[in-house]
Short mmCIF file of C-alpha atoms in Angstrom, two decimals:
data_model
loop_
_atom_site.label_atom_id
_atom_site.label_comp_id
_atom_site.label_asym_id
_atom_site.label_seq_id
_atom_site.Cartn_x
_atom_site.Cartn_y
_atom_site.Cartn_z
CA UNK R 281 13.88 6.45 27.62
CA UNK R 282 13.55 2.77 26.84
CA UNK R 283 12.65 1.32 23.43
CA UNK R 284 9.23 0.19 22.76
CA UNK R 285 8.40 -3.09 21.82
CA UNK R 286 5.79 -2.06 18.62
CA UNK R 287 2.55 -4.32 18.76
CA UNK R 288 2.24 -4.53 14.69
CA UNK R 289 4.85 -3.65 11.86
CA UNK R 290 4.34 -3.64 8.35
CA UNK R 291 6.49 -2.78 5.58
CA UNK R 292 4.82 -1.07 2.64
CA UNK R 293 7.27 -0.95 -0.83
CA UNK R 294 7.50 3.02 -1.47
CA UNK R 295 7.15 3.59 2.06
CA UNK R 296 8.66 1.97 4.52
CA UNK R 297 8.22 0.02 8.06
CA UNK R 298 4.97 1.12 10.43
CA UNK R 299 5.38 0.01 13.49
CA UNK R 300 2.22 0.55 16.06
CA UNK R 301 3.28 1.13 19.90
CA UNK R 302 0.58 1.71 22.53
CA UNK R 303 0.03 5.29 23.61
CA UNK R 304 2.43 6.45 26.02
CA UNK R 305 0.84 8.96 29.32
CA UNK R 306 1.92 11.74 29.32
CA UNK R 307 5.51 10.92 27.12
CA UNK R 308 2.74 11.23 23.50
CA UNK R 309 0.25 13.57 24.68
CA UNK R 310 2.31 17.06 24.02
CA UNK R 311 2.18 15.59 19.97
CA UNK R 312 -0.98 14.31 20.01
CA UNK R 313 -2.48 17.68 21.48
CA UNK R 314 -0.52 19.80 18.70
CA UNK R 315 -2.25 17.18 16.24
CA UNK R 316 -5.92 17.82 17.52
CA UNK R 317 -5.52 21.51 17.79
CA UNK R 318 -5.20 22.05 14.32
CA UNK R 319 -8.09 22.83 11.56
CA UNK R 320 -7.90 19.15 9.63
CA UNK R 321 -8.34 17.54 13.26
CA UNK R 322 -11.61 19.41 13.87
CA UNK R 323 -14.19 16.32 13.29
CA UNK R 324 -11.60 14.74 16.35
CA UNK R 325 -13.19 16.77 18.81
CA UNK R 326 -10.71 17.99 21.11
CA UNK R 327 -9.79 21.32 19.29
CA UNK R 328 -9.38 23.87 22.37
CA UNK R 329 -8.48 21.26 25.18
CA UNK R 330 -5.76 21.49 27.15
CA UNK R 331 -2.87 19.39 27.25
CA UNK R 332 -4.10 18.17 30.94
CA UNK R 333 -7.77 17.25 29.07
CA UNK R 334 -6.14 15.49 26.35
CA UNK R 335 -4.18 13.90 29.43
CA UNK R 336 -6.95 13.02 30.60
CA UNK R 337 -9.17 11.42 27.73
CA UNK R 338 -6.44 9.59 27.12
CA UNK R 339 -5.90 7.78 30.47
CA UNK R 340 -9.52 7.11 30.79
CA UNK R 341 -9.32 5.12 27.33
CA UNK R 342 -6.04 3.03 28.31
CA UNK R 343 -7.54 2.31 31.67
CA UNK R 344 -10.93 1.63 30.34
CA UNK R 345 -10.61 -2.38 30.04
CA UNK R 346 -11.59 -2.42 26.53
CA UNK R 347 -10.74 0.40 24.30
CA UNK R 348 -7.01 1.14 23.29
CA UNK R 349 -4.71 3.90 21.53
CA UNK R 350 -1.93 3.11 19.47
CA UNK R 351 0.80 5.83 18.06
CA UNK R 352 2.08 4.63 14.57
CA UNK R 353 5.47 5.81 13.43
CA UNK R 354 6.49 5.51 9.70
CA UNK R 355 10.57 4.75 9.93
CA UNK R 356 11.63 7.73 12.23
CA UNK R 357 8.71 10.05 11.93
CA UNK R 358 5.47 9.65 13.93
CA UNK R 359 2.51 8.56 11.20
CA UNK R 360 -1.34 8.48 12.87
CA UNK R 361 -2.85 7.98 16.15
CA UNK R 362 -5.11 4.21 16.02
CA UNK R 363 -8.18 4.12 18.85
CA UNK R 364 -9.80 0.67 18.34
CA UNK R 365 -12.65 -0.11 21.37
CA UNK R 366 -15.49 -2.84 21.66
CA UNK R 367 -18.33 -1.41 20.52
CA UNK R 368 -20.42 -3.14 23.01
CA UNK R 369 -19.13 -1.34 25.97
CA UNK R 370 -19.46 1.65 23.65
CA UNK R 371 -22.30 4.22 23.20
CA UNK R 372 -22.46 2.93 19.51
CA UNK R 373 -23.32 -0.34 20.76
CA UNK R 374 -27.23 0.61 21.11
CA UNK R 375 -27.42 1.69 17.69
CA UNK R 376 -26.70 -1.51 16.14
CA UNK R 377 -26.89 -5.53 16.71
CA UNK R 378 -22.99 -5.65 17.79
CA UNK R 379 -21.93 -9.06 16.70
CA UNK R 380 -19.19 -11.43 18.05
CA UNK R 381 -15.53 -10.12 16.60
CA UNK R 382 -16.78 -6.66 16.08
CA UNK R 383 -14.37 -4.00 16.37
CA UNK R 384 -14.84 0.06 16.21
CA UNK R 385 -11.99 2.34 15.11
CA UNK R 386 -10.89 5.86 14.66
CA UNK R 387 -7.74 7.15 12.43
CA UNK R 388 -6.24 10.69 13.03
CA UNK R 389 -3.42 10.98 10.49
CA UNK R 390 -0.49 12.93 11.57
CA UNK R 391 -0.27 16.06 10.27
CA UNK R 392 1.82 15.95 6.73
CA UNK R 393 5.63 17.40 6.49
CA UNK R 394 5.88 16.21 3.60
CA UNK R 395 3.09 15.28 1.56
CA UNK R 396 3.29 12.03 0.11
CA UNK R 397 0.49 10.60 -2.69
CA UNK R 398 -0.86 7.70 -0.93
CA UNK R 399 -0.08 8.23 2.69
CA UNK R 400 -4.00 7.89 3.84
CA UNK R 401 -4.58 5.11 1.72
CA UNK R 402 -1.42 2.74 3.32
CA UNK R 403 -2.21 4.04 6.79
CA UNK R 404 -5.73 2.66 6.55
CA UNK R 405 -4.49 -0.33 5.05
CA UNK R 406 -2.02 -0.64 8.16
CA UNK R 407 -4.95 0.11 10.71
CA UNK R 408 -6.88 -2.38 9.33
CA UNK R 409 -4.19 -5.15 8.85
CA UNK R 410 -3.11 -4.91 12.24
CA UNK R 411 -6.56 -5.42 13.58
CA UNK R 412 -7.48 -8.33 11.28
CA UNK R 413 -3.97 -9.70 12.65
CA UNK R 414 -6.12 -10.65 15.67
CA UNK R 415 -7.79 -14.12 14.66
CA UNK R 416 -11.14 -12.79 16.81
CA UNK R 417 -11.65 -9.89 14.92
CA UNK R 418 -14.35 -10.70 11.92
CA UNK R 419 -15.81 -7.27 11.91
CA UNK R 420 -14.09 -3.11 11.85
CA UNK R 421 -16.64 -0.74 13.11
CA UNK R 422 -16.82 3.22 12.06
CA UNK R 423 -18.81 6.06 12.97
CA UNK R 424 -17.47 9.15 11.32
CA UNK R 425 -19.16 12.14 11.33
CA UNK R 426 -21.13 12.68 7.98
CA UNK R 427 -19.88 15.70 7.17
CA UNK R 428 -16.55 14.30 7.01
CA UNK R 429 -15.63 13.53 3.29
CA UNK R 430 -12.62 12.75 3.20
CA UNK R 431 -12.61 9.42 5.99
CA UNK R 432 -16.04 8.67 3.87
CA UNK R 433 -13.75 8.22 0.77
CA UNK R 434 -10.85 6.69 2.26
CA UNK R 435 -12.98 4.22 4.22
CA UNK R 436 -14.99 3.22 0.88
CA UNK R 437 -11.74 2.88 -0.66
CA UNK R 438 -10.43 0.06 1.92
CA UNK R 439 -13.99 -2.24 1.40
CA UNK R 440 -16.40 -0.29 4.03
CA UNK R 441 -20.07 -0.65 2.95
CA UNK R 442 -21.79 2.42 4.60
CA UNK R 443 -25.54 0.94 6.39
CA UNK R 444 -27.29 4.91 6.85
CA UNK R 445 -26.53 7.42 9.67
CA UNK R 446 -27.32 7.57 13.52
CA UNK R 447 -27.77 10.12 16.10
CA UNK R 448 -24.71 9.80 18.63
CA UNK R 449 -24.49 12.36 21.24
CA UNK R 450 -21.65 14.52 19.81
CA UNK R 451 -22.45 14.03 15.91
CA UNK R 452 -24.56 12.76 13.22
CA UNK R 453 -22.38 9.99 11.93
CA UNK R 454 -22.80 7.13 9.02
CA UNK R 455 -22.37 4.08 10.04
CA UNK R 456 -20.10 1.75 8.41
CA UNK R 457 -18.38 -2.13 8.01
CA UNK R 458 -15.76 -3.91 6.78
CA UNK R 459 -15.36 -7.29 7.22
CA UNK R 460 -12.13 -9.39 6.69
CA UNK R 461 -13.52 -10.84 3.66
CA UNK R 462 -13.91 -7.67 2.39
CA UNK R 463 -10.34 -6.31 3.60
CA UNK R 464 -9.07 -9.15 1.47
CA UNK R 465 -11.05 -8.56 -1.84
CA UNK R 466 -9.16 -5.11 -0.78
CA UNK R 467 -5.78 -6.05 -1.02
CA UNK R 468 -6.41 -8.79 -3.39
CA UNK R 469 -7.77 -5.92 -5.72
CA UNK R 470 -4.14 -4.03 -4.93
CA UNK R 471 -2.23 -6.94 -5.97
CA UNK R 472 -3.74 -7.37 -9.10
CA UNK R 473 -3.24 -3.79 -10.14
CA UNK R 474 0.16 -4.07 -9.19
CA UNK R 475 0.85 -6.85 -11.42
CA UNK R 476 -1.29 -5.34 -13.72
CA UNK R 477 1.49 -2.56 -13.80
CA UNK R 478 4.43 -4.78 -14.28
#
């Protein structure tokens, strides 16, 4: 097998190096279908598919002309699965004013091995770094489900400001921004703490 070029690294101190790759069909699906069988992956959606469904979703999104799924490793060991789309070719896109540089995502974390303190909070901080990398991007888009408290916290946590809930087909979900402005108050905030510490 042939080494992947990533398409965004970042090294986090207590960590280690992310480095996002695009989804590979069908080389990732067997570990991405273990991931959405299980109980913590229920608000993904795909709990019961088959490995030819998940297959299948999959291809349709990398093929789609503007949506995209990226597989994050953390040094050796794979980390969370990245879908970022364009909300205006999305069903979400008529249940807001999408706006030029708007961007929607979706985190699934891997499962844990080892639980580290932290881990969600760096991977969304990686997610969102590597789409504010992109100079177009003013705007990340989310849509989790409202019954789903932990993304709600973890998203407040890296500067979303929740705007009320819609009806989407599959879910009730809030609706909720972050712009790069407030990404940086973010990791501004971080810093300070940090030296705060010292």
């Amino acid at each position: 097998m042939t080494a992947r070029l990533p398409l965004f690294t970042r090294q986090v101190e207590g960590f280690g190096c992310f480095r996002l790759h695009a989804l590979r069909i069908p080389e990732d699906i067997p570990l991405l279908h273990d991931w959405v069988q299980r109980d913590y992956a229920r608000y993904w959606g795909m709990q019961g598919h088959a490995l030819a469904a998940v297959t299948a979703a999959y291809a349709g999104l990398q093929a789609s002309g503007h949506a995209q799924a990226w597989l994050a490793w953390l040094d050796d060991a794979p980390a969370f699965l990245m879908e970022r789309y364009d909300p205006a070719h999305d069903q979400l896109g008529r249940h807001y004013p999408v706006q030029p540089g708007d961007i929607g995502m979706h985190l699934l974390l891997a499962p844990p091995v080892q639980p580290r303190s932290g881990f969600s909070r760096v991977a969304m901080d990686t997610v969102l770094a590597a789409l504010f990398a992109e100079p177009s991007v003013r705007r990340v888009v989310v849509e989790p489900d409202v019954r789903n408290d932990k993304i709600h916290q973890l998203n407040r946590y890296a500067g979303f400001v929740y705007h009320g809930e819609i009806a989407l087909p599959h879910k009730r979900a809030a609706l909720a921004f972050c712009t790069r402005a407030q990404f940086d108050a973010h990791l501004q905030a971080i810093a300070d703490q940090a030296t705060c510490a010292l």
